[in-house]
Amino acid sequence: MEKRLVRHSSSTIVTSERFKQFYEHVFGNGPTYVTIYNTTSLPFTGSQSFLPTDGPVRIVYLGTFNYWHPMDEVARVTAQAARQLGPERVELFVYTLPKFHDMVRETFGAIDCARLTVDYVRYEDLPGALADKHIGVSVVRPTPSSRIASPIKVADYVASGLVPLMNEGIGDFDEHFRSNKSGILYGFGEDVDLGGLEEVSTVTNRQIYDVVSQAEALKRLTPVLERLRHD
């Protein structure tokens, strides 16, 4: 059924260029695909050009926990980051659903850091919650479906000027983060290396924001809706 629907559609919306390439390979019908990323509704609040050289470094994980977002991997990554940055400087923030709070406190409580905060933040309150953070963690278990995904939390981190700390191979932006030194990539299940962190600058991540913003999504969606009106 999926093949029939895609091959006979006038437009098929996908959430990444990788997704588009996959569908083109499997179904053909290339010109009909429209890439609309999972968007952020947060305003772009500017990019930090560097992390603080002294004072606290605030690391945040935003989102849920499940098979695709395993808590033990998020904790492992943040623990390694805290150890390399200096536990006495690192403040960890985990913003997730209340049902996970006890498990998060138990799991992350073993991490050597200056402070651990576990809370639930409504989406409309995210700008304030992320305003003083420095590094945003995104962990997605690599699977055939997740490799073509478009993680919303990465878009929110980019909008807020945070340095993304994420496992490679998920979505479209790895090459941007590498070539511009505007994010930290690691292999899922492998060690995190913050050795080049002093060179990281998120200034160029405005280019990513420009394609994951709601304004850009509406711009790309409008021609699709216009075609539907006239079909």
PDB file of C-alpha atoms in Angstrom, residues 21 53 66 78 216:
ATOM      1  CA  GLN A  21      17.066   9.529  -1.006  1.00  0.00           C
ATOM      2  CA  THR A  53      36.718  29.253  30.024  1.00  0.00           C
ATOM      3  CA  ASN A  66      12.953   4.690  25.260  1.00  0.00           C
ATOM      4  CA  THR A  78      27.179  13.090  30.001  1.00  0.00           C
ATOM      5  CA  GLU A 216      10.898  27.577   6.396  1.00  0.00           C
TER       6      GLU A 216
END
